[in-house]
Amino acid sequence: MSRVYNFSAGPAVLPEEVLLEAQAEMLDYRGSGMSVMEMSHRGKIYDGIIKEAEKDLRELMQIPDNYKVLFLQGGAWTQFAAVPMNMMKHGKAAYIVTGQWAKKAWQEASRYGEAVKVASSEDRTFSYIPDCSDLDIPEDADYVYICENNTIYGTKFWQLPNTKGHDLVADVSSCFLSEPVDVSKYAVIYGGVQKNIGPAGVVIAIIREDLITDDVLPGTPTMLKWKTQADNDSLFNTPPAYGIYICGKVFKWLKKQGGLAAMKERNERKAAILYDILDQSRLFRGTVEKKDRSLMNVPFVTGDKELDALFVKEAEKEGLVSLKGHRSVGGMRASIYNAMPEEGVVKLVEFMKRFEEEHT
Amino acid sequence: MSRVYNFSAGPAVLPEEVLLEAQAEMLDYRGSGMSVMEMSHRGKIYDGIIKEAEKDLRELMQIPDNYKVLFLQGGAWTQFAAVPMNMMKHGKAAYIVTGQWAKKAWQEASRYGEAVKVASSEDRTFSYIPDCSDLDIPEDADYVYICENNTIYGTKFWQLPNTKGHDLVADVSSCFLSEPVDVSKYAVIYGGVQKNIGPAGVVIAIIREDLITDDVLPGTPTMLKWKTQADNDSLFNTPPAYGIYICGKVFKWLKKQGGLAAMKERNERKAAILYDILDQSRLFRGTVEKKDRSLMNVPFVTGDKELDALFVKEAEKEGLVSLKGHRSVGGMRASIYNAMPEEGVVKLVEFMKRFEEEHT
């Protein structure tokens, strides 16, 4: 077996330790005589798995008691509808559009009420985060929405917007658990797990309790009403059980690494290695404003499409894979989530230097 | 490692061969250097996996070309809303209520239009399938809905209802791929995979193409509109990728067993072993009408609650697990899906005979 360094934007690399454990338990979870895929979600063993996953997540993120943790299905895309369906009590919300995912969330919300675009960085291909210190947020807006880390463009909100007292909803799919977070600053934090936490098919939503009510928009499907799963500890119906089990293992792994403060340090160190070469290189350059750079997704280009394509191809031969950039930015993108070891980034940078020498 | 015989109603037993393969490929899928959990759903490798899964399923079920196959999320529960949202063009549908899942589907549909209960077997705890040869189906009903196999109660439609020319929608979660099916008799066949096909978190929907349109109820979330995934070969957003990969392995396994005709034979043989003892026993008896018996879920009771509990407990010691019946029926339930080997059923029956001797 030879593992590659996988820079995929998501689904993405998982800790090898986690995969080894899952492999060992595949046919017999801890003497139960069955795989976690095969067990009733109503049984004691699975109940232990999901409860422990929630407990570990609460500990990692220091989630206050007045927030519920939900394990959901349907991807962030389903929450693009669920957020307005659960929260648009006055039919209005403010959206900050910093990338394609925020834009899609805004468009979906527009189908359920007045979704006001209060800021955008689309004018320069979402290559920066707009100043959100004094936005014109409608007083009767039910919430302010952001996508905190923009996977495609490689930007991140390093300062949360001034919501002027409104509830903040954040899609954190691509920066989930990458650093400590003050949960109390948010009303809702949610994201797909397939970038930084686990296999695709699980969404984790952390929701302040007062927002979980029966007072949802008419026609909200039972499965999109947050209260449905909140009242049933995410076991209203059969959950994506195996995915949650893997997430639970990643939570344990994160605790062993020293928790989110340690992950932040490590992620900063990894990103610095990559951004340093981008700032010094004669061939490669980053595509976003320095102040807004993501620690998770690092897009870069040579400025020559053919050379970009050659880079991606040659890198693959070195076991550095999934480096092709998103079509809307072009070039390359290295996603360096929690589970990407520092040596993967070092190997990438070494290869970039060799490639630069050969092609300048 | 010692595997048990797992009679869970779902999530349920999977073929050991499938689990062994998944185990072997956990850290390195066929030389890719990564787990299927870690790969981009936009990459060539995963595209091969999902396309091949669809091809094998089409072959197994002989799905006509004018039907789309969708891999979805959110459980059957999400389809309880999606079905009316996509199909209730005239605001009316006919529901046949033969168990709790059909009832929940009917209740959810009632939120979107007039869902007429045209037949029910609730009067006798859903222990039979009502005569559906001449129901009073409203002429302007958009569809007739059934739950084809009732997991909790252990009944199955052995004859499809006379829909009087209306489209038939069937939730087949607990009989999916247990026997050959004439797909052309249905408008929509759908089900969660966690009983007979794979890990929880994937729904497969087989939908006649003319029903897949933009003409859905106002307010239908993008993710609940069937066209969203149909137009994108189930890759509109990140799919539950690992679950689909396991389903694909089960399809290959089914083909190797001889396909659905062979599975039907095997399932009939397995069920007969169990029903025979129920019909002969002085202690145990089945709970449903003989003509409506399911091949997949076999509920039975002794008539004495304490004895039932003792049976479940003692069986567990013999490695015969998850035999406790659903609370609404009580007693025991043996779910004997495709992946339950015949020897599991034989072991169960041997134990039943021993238990009967000791307790009568």
XYZ file of C-alpha atoms in Angstrom:
720
model
C 0.000 0.000 0.000
C 1.309 3.395 -0.921
C -0.668 6.411 0.233
C -0.538 9.646 -1.751
C -0.622 13.239 -0.508
C -4.183 14.157 -1.359
C -4.858 17.894 -1.750
C -8.527 17.396 -2.710
C -10.903 20.205 -1.694
C -13.425 17.661 -0.474
C -14.118 14.848 0.044
C -10.609 15.082 1.399
C -7.804 13.385 3.234
C -8.620 11.734 6.573
C -6.163 10.863 9.341
C -4.488 7.557 8.556
C -4.949 6.467 12.181
C -8.713 6.885 11.809
C -8.815 4.806 8.635
C -6.690 2.081 10.225
C -9.058 1.866 13.179
C -12.111 1.764 10.915
C -10.422 -0.937 8.870
C -9.713 -3.064 11.943
C -13.315 -2.716 13.142
C -14.955 -3.275 9.741
C -16.299 -6.787 10.345
C -16.537 -6.712 14.103
C -16.950 -3.510 16.060
C -15.355 -4.157 19.442
C -16.657 -7.664 19.951
C -20.211 -6.923 18.801
C -19.817 -9.384 15.941
C -20.980 -6.842 13.381
C -19.872 -3.809 11.418
C -21.079 -0.367 12.498
C -22.777 -0.321 9.071
C -24.915 -3.265 10.138
C -26.142 -2.178 13.552
C -29.503 -0.857 14.551
C -29.326 2.868 15.252
C -31.732 2.158 18.123
C -29.351 -0.244 19.836
C -27.134 0.441 22.836
C -23.879 0.213 20.935
C -24.758 2.771 18.311
C -26.325 5.019 20.915
C -22.969 5.027 22.658
C -21.187 5.925 19.413
C -23.359 8.925 18.547
C -23.564 10.221 22.125
C -19.787 10.038 22.514
C -19.271 11.790 19.179
C -21.467 14.651 20.368
C -19.724 14.808 23.740
C -16.282 14.986 22.137
C -17.393 17.649 19.668
C -18.873 19.724 22.491
C -15.599 19.445 24.364
C -13.450 20.326 21.327
C -15.492 23.405 20.409
C -16.539 24.242 23.961
C -20.121 24.410 22.816
C -22.321 26.188 25.381
C -25.217 24.236 26.888
C -27.820 26.395 25.168
C -26.741 25.116 21.746
C -27.953 21.867 20.218
C -25.708 19.690 18.077
C -27.483 18.006 15.158
C -26.177 15.347 12.818
C -28.079 15.811 9.546
C -28.155 14.647 5.937
C -28.489 16.347 2.572
C -25.319 18.414 2.461
C -24.909 22.131 3.063
C -27.217 22.567 0.051
C -30.187 21.278 2.070
C -29.395 23.820 4.788
C -29.455 26.599 2.163
C -33.242 26.018 2.271
C -33.488 24.944 5.912
C -31.904 28.165 7.215
C -34.608 30.477 5.796
C -37.352 27.911 6.426
C -36.448 27.818 10.118
C -35.315 31.392 10.644
C -37.088 33.826 8.295
C -39.826 34.792 10.746
C -40.019 38.318 9.300
C -39.321 37.218 5.745
C -36.006 39.004 5.490
C -32.306 38.169 5.857
C -28.935 39.704 4.997
C -26.431 37.716 2.919
C -22.737 38.456 2.460
C -21.701 36.907 -0.831
C -18.033 35.946 -0.830
C -18.069 32.951 -3.153
C -20.166 30.489 -5.077
C -21.503 28.713 -2.012
C -22.621 31.921 -0.310
C -24.189 32.948 -3.606
C -26.095 29.697 -3.909
C -27.269 30.013 -0.311
C -28.441 33.557 -1.068
C -30.271 32.460 -4.232
C -31.996 29.602 -2.418
C -33.031 31.914 0.441
C -34.460 34.372 -2.098
C -37.071 31.742 -2.899
C -38.406 31.954 0.676
C -38.278 35.651 1.430
C -36.309 38.821 0.876
C -32.657 37.838 0.948
C -30.751 41.109 0.807
C -27.219 40.952 -0.547
C -25.524 43.408 1.821
C -21.967 42.867 0.560
C -20.230 40.960 -2.192
C -16.755 40.373 -3.572
C -17.928 39.049 -6.910
C -16.509 42.117 -8.696
C -13.016 40.625 -8.384
C -13.786 36.898 -8.706
C -14.313 36.581 -4.949
C -10.604 37.109 -4.336
C -11.125 39.051 -1.112
C -13.438 39.475 1.866
C -15.290 42.789 1.785
C -15.155 45.182 4.718
C -18.060 44.087 6.912
C -17.569 46.475 9.803
C -20.448 48.788 8.930
C -22.863 47.192 6.501
C -26.361 48.358 5.756
C -28.211 45.511 7.428
C -32.012 45.860 7.422
C -33.204 46.287 10.966
C -35.880 43.642 10.574
C -33.532 41.062 9.064
C -33.904 37.712 10.788
C -30.213 36.889 10.439
C -26.934 37.686 8.708
C -25.431 34.870 6.651
C -21.819 34.139 5.733
C -19.767 31.334 4.274
C -16.801 31.665 6.612
C -14.143 29.957 4.518
C -14.499 29.982 0.752
C -13.220 26.644 -0.517
C -13.060 27.574 -4.184
C -11.391 30.978 -3.793
C -9.252 30.390 -0.721
C -10.461 33.295 1.400
C -11.604 33.399 4.997
C -13.329 35.851 7.295
C -10.612 36.610 9.858
C -13.007 38.986 11.541
C -16.680 38.183 11.816
C -18.996 40.779 10.292
C -20.555 43.399 12.505
C -24.098 42.071 12.424
C -25.433 45.053 14.375
C -27.098 42.808 16.863
C -28.536 40.318 14.387
C -28.068 36.585 14.590
C -25.104 35.267 12.624
C -25.408 32.082 10.540
C -22.163 30.605 9.210
C -21.471 27.806 6.778
C -18.091 26.558 8.018
C -17.849 23.451 5.824
C -14.222 24.049 4.842
C -12.843 25.442 8.113
C -14.750 23.261 10.590
C -12.523 22.394 13.574
C -9.466 24.031 12.027
C -9.111 26.482 14.930
C -10.833 27.408 18.205
C -14.175 29.150 17.749
C -16.265 31.243 20.118
C -19.576 29.523 19.460
C -21.516 32.146 21.402
C -20.821 34.689 18.639
C -22.949 32.647 16.257
C -26.617 31.709 16.165
C -25.992 28.796 13.818
C -22.748 27.122 12.749
C -23.100 24.364 10.218
C -21.190 22.517 7.586
C -20.744 19.368 5.588
C -18.147 17.147 7.217
C -16.506 15.945 4.010
C -13.668 18.441 4.070
C -12.237 18.487 7.535
C -14.074 15.836 9.542
C -15.390 12.746 7.831
C -16.974 11.057 4.831
C -19.528 12.911 2.686
C -23.150 12.475 3.725
C -23.155 14.096 7.168
C -23.865 17.720 8.046
C -23.221 18.978 11.562
C -25.329 21.916 12.717
C -24.775 23.734 16.006
C -27.868 25.788 16.712
C -28.809 28.099 19.569
C -31.789 26.528 21.275
C -34.193 29.446 21.010
C -34.038 29.155 17.208
C -35.336 25.606 17.292
C -39.117 25.915 17.213
C -42.257 24.716 15.475
C -42.685 28.197 14.044
C -41.198 27.494 10.614
C -42.303 28.595 7.165
C -45.478 26.852 5.899
C -44.616 23.841 3.755
C -41.279 23.162 5.454
C -40.666 19.418 5.061
C -40.535 17.616 8.401
C -36.945 16.632 7.693
C -35.861 20.246 7.141
C -37.361 21.508 10.385
C -34.487 21.575 12.861
C -36.812 20.723 15.755
C -37.491 17.315 14.225
C -33.963 16.081 14.863
C -33.337 18.321 17.899
C -36.218 16.666 19.772
C -34.823 13.237 18.947
C -31.067 13.649 19.480
C -30.574 13.277 15.696
C -32.290 9.871 15.766
C -35.732 10.873 14.447
C -35.058 8.575 11.518
C -32.065 6.414 10.595
C -29.015 8.681 10.664
C -26.010 8.392 8.317
C -24.641 6.080 10.972
C -21.301 5.025 9.555
C -20.344 8.577 8.624
C -21.087 9.796 12.146
C -18.952 6.947 13.523
C -15.990 8.119 11.412
C -16.568 11.733 12.521
C -16.434 10.490 16.108
C -13.039 8.921 15.463
C -11.779 12.201 13.980
C -12.951 14.057 17.102
C -10.907 11.627 19.240
C -7.925 12.124 16.932
C -8.229 15.918 17.259
C -8.299 15.650 21.039
C -5.155 13.538 20.891
C -3.450 16.173 18.716
C -4.063 18.712 21.489
C -7.444 20.091 20.443
C -8.308 23.039 18.265
C -5.646 25.441 19.589
C -2.971 22.927 18.611
C -4.633 22.405 15.235
C -4.618 26.138 14.603
C -0.891 26.352 15.283
C -0.240 23.414 13.033
C -2.495 24.778 10.287
C -0.815 28.188 10.466
C 2.602 26.551 10.181
C 1.504 24.453 7.192
C -0.098 27.395 5.404
C 2.934 29.627 6.035
C 5.219 27.120 4.293
C 3.031 27.333 1.204
C 2.280 31.068 1.250
C 5.986 31.859 1.780
C 6.946 30.217 -1.470
C 4.042 31.898 -3.282
C 5.270 35.285 -2.060
C 8.868 34.608 -3.125
C 8.363 32.640 -6.311
C 9.234 33.901 -9.768
C 6.738 31.430 -11.245
C 3.829 30.904 -8.855
C 1.560 33.433 -7.238
C -1.433 33.288 -4.946
C -4.751 34.516 -6.254
C -6.269 36.241 -3.225
C -5.608 39.254 -1.033
C -3.046 38.413 1.612
C -5.121 39.644 4.529
C -7.968 37.283 3.598
C -5.995 34.114 2.941
C -7.501 30.834 4.064
C -5.446 28.362 6.081
C -7.315 25.519 4.427
C -7.486 26.183 0.678
C -4.580 27.730 -1.176
C -5.193 28.539 -4.844
C -2.225 29.550 -6.992
C -1.366 30.008 -10.661
C 1.644 30.409 -12.908
C -0.244 32.668 -15.273
C 0.224 30.150 -18.078
C -2.579 27.626 -18.471
C -0.445 25.021 -20.169
C 2.198 25.270 -17.511
C -0.495 24.934 -14.832
C -1.750 21.756 -16.479
C 1.784 20.390 -16.712
C 2.367 21.157 -13.038
C -0.738 19.234 -11.993
C 0.268 16.289 -14.158
C 3.878 16.140 -12.999
C 2.894 16.601 -9.364
C 0.638 13.584 -9.639
C 3.595 11.451 -10.676
C 5.246 12.482 -7.408
C 2.223 11.321 -5.394
C 0.919 14.885 -4.904
C -2.637 14.548 -6.174
C -5.888 16.504 -6.686
C -4.076 19.812 -7.147
C -6.138 21.030 -10.087
C -7.823 24.348 -9.310
C -11.544 24.948 -9.559
C -12.575 25.882 -13.104
C -13.696 29.354 -12.012
C -10.195 30.252 -10.736
C -8.065 27.950 -12.873
C -4.504 26.943 -12.015
C -3.908 24.946 -8.895
C -5.440 24.625 -5.460
C -3.861 22.883 -2.512
C -6.370 22.049 0.184
C -4.429 21.454 3.362
C -7.043 20.443 5.887
C -6.353 19.195 9.419
C -5.477 15.703 8.214
C -2.853 16.843 5.697
C 0.468 16.188 7.413
C 3.108 18.930 7.390
C 5.409 16.669 5.386
C 2.826 16.674 2.590
C 3.075 20.452 2.361
C 6.881 20.297 2.518
C 6.924 17.755 -0.318
C 4.624 19.989 -2.375
C 6.832 23.024 -1.825
C 9.964 21.060 -2.725
C 8.303 20.005 -5.930
C 7.192 23.579 -6.682
C 10.808 24.739 -6.310
C 12.090 22.058 -8.664
C 9.335 22.844 -11.158
C 10.131 26.548 -10.953
C 13.824 25.921 -11.638
C 12.970 23.833 -14.665
C 10.464 26.291 -16.080
C 11.892 29.779 -15.554
C -13.264 -12.152 15.124
C -16.569 -13.850 15.639
C -19.501 -12.658 13.563
C -23.041 -12.962 14.912
C -26.267 -13.714 13.076
C -27.802 -10.274 12.976
C -31.585 -10.160 12.537
C -31.785 -6.355 12.781
C -34.603 -4.711 10.786
C -32.201 -2.040 9.545
C -29.453 -0.992 9.406
C -28.944 -4.679 8.818
C -26.548 -7.455 7.944
C -24.355 -6.987 4.866
C -22.617 -9.715 2.890
C -19.340 -10.637 4.582
C -17.589 -10.643 1.200
C -18.563 -7.005 0.696
C -17.229 -5.998 4.094
C -13.980 -7.885 3.505
C -13.452 -6.081 0.208
C -14.229 -2.694 1.760
C -11.827 -3.512 4.557
C -9.031 -4.388 2.146
C -9.586 -1.182 0.178
C -9.961 1.119 3.195
C -6.608 2.918 2.952
C -5.909 2.446 -0.726
C -8.667 1.954 -3.262
C -7.128 -0.086 -6.063
C -3.784 1.682 -6.206
C -5.228 5.202 -5.954
C -3.378 5.743 -2.683
C -6.538 6.885 -0.943
C -9.742 5.681 0.648
C -13.005 6.070 -1.255
C -13.984 8.331 1.674
C -11.188 10.702 0.720
C -11.678 11.102 -3.000
C -13.183 13.946 -4.912
C -16.619 13.035 -6.235
C -15.634 14.972 -9.366
C -12.630 12.756 -10.074
C -12.377 9.949 -12.624
C -12.145 7.174 -10.070
C -15.289 8.070 -8.200
C -17.132 8.755 -11.415
C -16.330 5.176 -12.387
C -17.652 3.883 -9.070
C -21.029 5.638 -9.225
C -21.556 4.972 -12.938
C -20.805 1.282 -12.495
C -23.137 1.085 -9.497
C -25.943 2.515 -11.610
C -25.162 0.189 -14.516
C -25.217 -2.885 -12.279
C -28.463 -1.819 -10.622
C -30.071 -1.248 -14.027
C -28.983 -4.703 -15.075
C -30.189 -6.378 -11.872
C -33.625 -4.759 -11.978
C -33.828 -4.532 -15.766
C -34.704 -0.874 -15.454
C -36.156 0.486 -18.705
C -34.311 3.362 -20.395
C -37.115 5.818 -19.689
C -36.457 5.611 -15.946
C -33.788 7.621 -14.134
C -31.851 6.184 -11.210
C -31.071 8.711 -8.475
C -28.818 8.310 -5.462
C -30.198 10.671 -2.809
C -29.850 11.594 0.845
C -32.238 12.244 3.714
C -33.846 8.843 4.114
C -37.259 7.703 2.942
C -38.620 10.391 5.268
C -37.352 13.136 2.941
C -39.129 11.441 0.031
C -42.371 11.503 2.045
C -42.286 15.260 1.242
C -40.510 15.027 -2.111
C -43.150 12.713 -3.605
C -46.045 15.200 -3.235
C -43.776 18.186 -3.960
C -42.794 16.653 -7.307
C -46.009 14.863 -8.209
C -49.080 16.589 -6.762
C -49.850 18.633 -9.867
C -53.598 18.486 -9.164
C -53.191 18.651 -5.402
C -54.537 15.163 -4.781
C -53.190 11.660 -4.199
C -54.417 8.288 -2.949
C -52.611 6.566 -0.065
C -52.940 2.955 1.008
C -52.006 2.797 4.671
C -50.599 -0.610 5.608
C -48.194 0.358 8.375
C -46.457 3.146 10.219
C -44.274 4.196 7.313
C -47.158 4.429 4.876
C -49.054 6.367 7.520
C -46.225 8.828 8.002
C -45.915 9.277 4.246
C -49.664 9.935 4.104
C -49.504 12.455 6.945
C -46.588 14.301 5.362
C -48.349 14.391 1.979
C -51.459 15.816 3.669
C -49.420 18.944 4.359
C -49.050 19.547 0.608
C -52.463 18.689 -0.759
C -55.376 16.329 -0.368
C -53.949 12.937 0.510
C -56.898 10.567 0.449
C -56.597 7.414 2.523
C -58.243 4.926 0.148
C -57.515 1.814 2.202
C -56.018 0.930 5.555
C -55.288 -2.089 7.700
C -54.861 -0.125 10.908
C -58.037 -1.709 12.343
C -56.087 -4.899 13.047
C -52.634 -3.464 13.876
C -51.599 -3.575 10.224
C -51.501 -7.370 10.322
C -52.765 -7.765 6.754
C -52.845 -6.128 3.337
C -56.335 -4.870 2.430
C -58.006 -5.927 -0.785
C -56.848 -3.325 -3.306
C -58.484 -4.724 -6.419
C -61.292 -2.170 -6.607
C -60.568 0.882 -4.485
C -62.334 4.184 -4.702
C -59.455 6.153 -6.183
C -60.276 9.789 -7.030
C -60.090 10.242 -10.771
C -57.959 13.361 -10.480
C -55.476 11.777 -8.066
C -51.908 12.403 -9.202
C -50.711 9.028 -7.936
C -51.429 6.022 -5.733
C -48.932 5.419 -2.935
C -47.952 2.203 -1.165
C -45.271 0.940 1.178
C -44.715 -2.404 -0.501
C -43.152 -4.319 2.371
C -44.020 -3.318 5.905
C -40.896 -3.747 8.004
C -42.544 -3.407 11.382
C -45.532 -5.664 10.745
C -44.047 -8.189 8.346
C -46.574 -7.892 5.528
C -46.059 -7.445 1.821
C -48.181 -6.595 -1.197
C -48.024 -9.811 -3.235
C -50.283 -8.210 -5.773
C -49.906 -4.552 -6.655
C -53.053 -2.466 -6.149
C -55.313 -1.796 -9.076
C -54.507 1.890 -9.500
C -57.158 2.298 -12.191
C -54.687 3.850 -14.532
C -52.980 6.116 -12.008
C -49.244 6.254 -11.428
C -48.015 3.964 -8.665
C -45.401 5.165 -6.157
C -43.834 2.506 -3.931
C -41.544 2.744 -0.938
C -39.633 -0.539 -1.196
C -37.055 0.129 1.534
C -37.373 -3.292 3.109
C -37.860 -5.444 0.004
C -35.469 -3.680 -2.380
C -33.713 -6.232 -4.622
C -35.229 -9.189 -2.783
C -36.934 -10.467 -5.945
C -37.383 -9.552 -9.620
C -39.586 -6.526 -10.203
C -41.399 -5.280 -13.287
C -40.286 -1.655 -13.033
C -42.671 -0.577 -15.777
C -45.621 -1.180 -13.439
C -44.424 1.649 -11.233
C -44.021 5.390 -11.743
C -41.609 5.688 -8.821
C -39.791 3.020 -6.822
C -37.697 4.292 -3.951
C -36.197 3.205 -0.704
C -33.524 3.687 1.884
C -30.696 1.231 1.272
C -29.987 0.419 4.917
C -32.044 -2.764 4.992
C -31.170 -4.788 1.953
C -28.412 -2.915 0.124
C -25.940 -0.819 2.049
C -25.153 1.546 4.908
C -27.717 4.113 6.090
C -27.551 7.507 4.415
C -28.398 6.618 0.818
C -31.817 6.532 -0.825
C -32.212 5.073 -4.294
C -35.086 6.410 -6.388
C -36.084 4.970 -9.760
C -38.330 7.494 -11.455
C -40.081 7.503 -14.819
C -38.577 10.353 -16.798
C -41.766 12.235 -17.587
C -42.280 12.806 -13.849
C -38.987 14.661 -13.552
C -39.809 18.291 -14.318
C -39.401 21.840 -13.085
C -43.137 21.911 -12.448
C -42.986 21.221 -8.714
C -44.926 22.724 -5.820
C -43.919 26.310 -4.951
C -41.349 26.376 -2.180
C -39.885 22.953 -2.993
C -36.266 23.063 -1.794
C -33.788 22.643 -4.667
C -32.537 19.455 -3.043
C -36.018 17.910 -2.937
C -36.747 18.559 -6.596
C -35.909 15.305 -8.400
C -34.766 17.185 -11.510
C -31.878 18.691 -9.568
C -30.104 15.372 -9.213
C -31.544 13.836 -12.391
C -29.918 16.553 -14.499
C -26.589 15.942 -12.799
C -26.398 12.144 -12.603
C -26.762 12.402 -8.784
C -23.669 14.637 -8.597
C -25.369 18.019 -8.233
C -23.669 18.297 -4.863
C -21.388 15.931 -2.958
C -23.181 12.572 -2.800
C -23.006 10.131 0.139
C -20.025 8.722 -1.701
C -18.870 5.916 0.549
C -22.374 4.564 1.010
C -22.919 4.439 -2.750
C -19.601 2.603 -3.111
C -20.786 -0.084 -0.678
C -24.146 -0.339 -2.514
C -22.154 -0.899 -5.709
C -20.331 -3.801 -4.095
C -23.652 -5.306 -3.007
C -24.946 -5.059 -6.585
C -21.889 -7.011 -7.777
C -22.463 -9.559 -5.031
C -26.115 -9.962 -6.073
C -25.066 -10.533 -9.671
C -22.632 -13.199 -8.505
C -25.420 -14.914 -6.535
C -27.378 -15.226 -9.775
C -29.374 -11.994 -9.740
C -32.814 -11.279 -8.362
C -34.503 -14.495 -9.511
C -31.928 -16.485 -7.560
C -32.347 -14.170 -4.562
C -36.094 -14.692 -4.635
C -35.659 -18.477 -4.545
C -33.208 -18.216 -1.716
C -35.419 -15.766 0.205
C -38.471 -18.001 -0.239
C -36.496 -20.964 1.046
C -35.229 -19.039 4.057
C -38.669 -17.648 4.899
C -40.302 -21.072 4.528
C -37.958 -22.553 7.134
C -39.098 -19.930 9.607
C -42.796 -19.839 8.716
C -42.963 -23.650 8.834
C -41.956 -23.741 12.447
C -44.328 -20.870 13.285
C -47.192 -22.846 11.754
C -46.302 -26.020 13.635
C -45.141 -24.639 16.952
C -46.996 -25.080 20.238
C -45.222 -21.986 21.574
C -44.573 -19.511 18.792
C -46.977 -18.005 16.316
C -46.730 -15.488 13.518
C -48.655 -12.251 13.851
C -49.869 -11.608 10.313
C -52.239 -13.157 7.801
C -50.534 -15.974 5.945
C -51.372 -14.699 2.497
C -49.643 -11.377 3.204
C -46.471 -12.640 4.825
C -43.246 -10.819 4.028
C -40.151 -12.750 2.977
C -37.975 -10.168 4.700
C -39.441 -9.444 8.140
C -40.957 -12.199 10.246
C -42.599 -11.075 13.497
C -43.646 -13.741 15.993
C -44.760 -14.006 19.609
C -45.237 -16.574 22.323
C -48.178 -14.686 23.789
C -46.264 -14.241 27.047
C -44.261 -11.041 27.309
C -41.836 -12.377 29.868
C -41.168 -15.453 27.794
C -40.612 -13.249 24.725
C -38.048 -11.225 26.626
C -36.339 -14.375 27.832
C -36.216 -15.726 24.283
C -34.536 -12.570 22.981
C -32.012 -12.654 25.812
C -31.165 -16.337 25.467
C -30.948 -16.109 21.676
C -28.376 -13.354 22.032
C -26.167 -15.683 24.033
C -26.248 -18.042 21.048
C -25.084 -15.275 18.693
C -28.600 -14.705 17.309
C -29.002 -10.969 17.853
C -31.421 -8.066 17.323
C -34.490 -10.285 17.532
C -36.562 -7.968 19.713
C -39.813 -7.026 17.993
C -40.940 -3.481 17.348
C -42.701 -2.001 20.373
C -45.982 -1.689 18.449
C -46.144 -5.458 17.813
C -44.086 -6.755 20.720
C -42.488 -10.178 20.824
C -39.815 -11.007 18.302
C -38.989 -10.065 14.744
C -36.466 -11.840 12.574
C -35.407 -9.742 9.598
C -33.914 -12.100 7.062
C -32.734 -9.853 4.267
C -30.681 -10.926 1.248
C -27.448 -10.975 3.216
C -28.737 -13.278 5.970
C -27.319 -16.694 5.145
C -29.631 -19.693 5.235
C -27.565 -21.193 8.029
C -28.504 -18.168 10.181
C -32.178 -19.018 9.764
C -31.498 -22.701 10.435
C -29.628 -21.806 13.632
C -32.527 -19.607 14.719
C -35.066 -22.351 14.101
C -32.956 -24.897 15.970
C -32.812 -22.527 18.890
C -36.577 -21.939 18.719
C -37.149 -25.682 18.895
C -34.885 -26.056 21.915
C -36.547 -23.082 23.594
C -39.987 -24.520 22.893
C -39.051 -27.859 24.425
C -37.780 -26.178 27.543
C -40.771 -23.888 27.946
C -43.852 -25.940 27.087
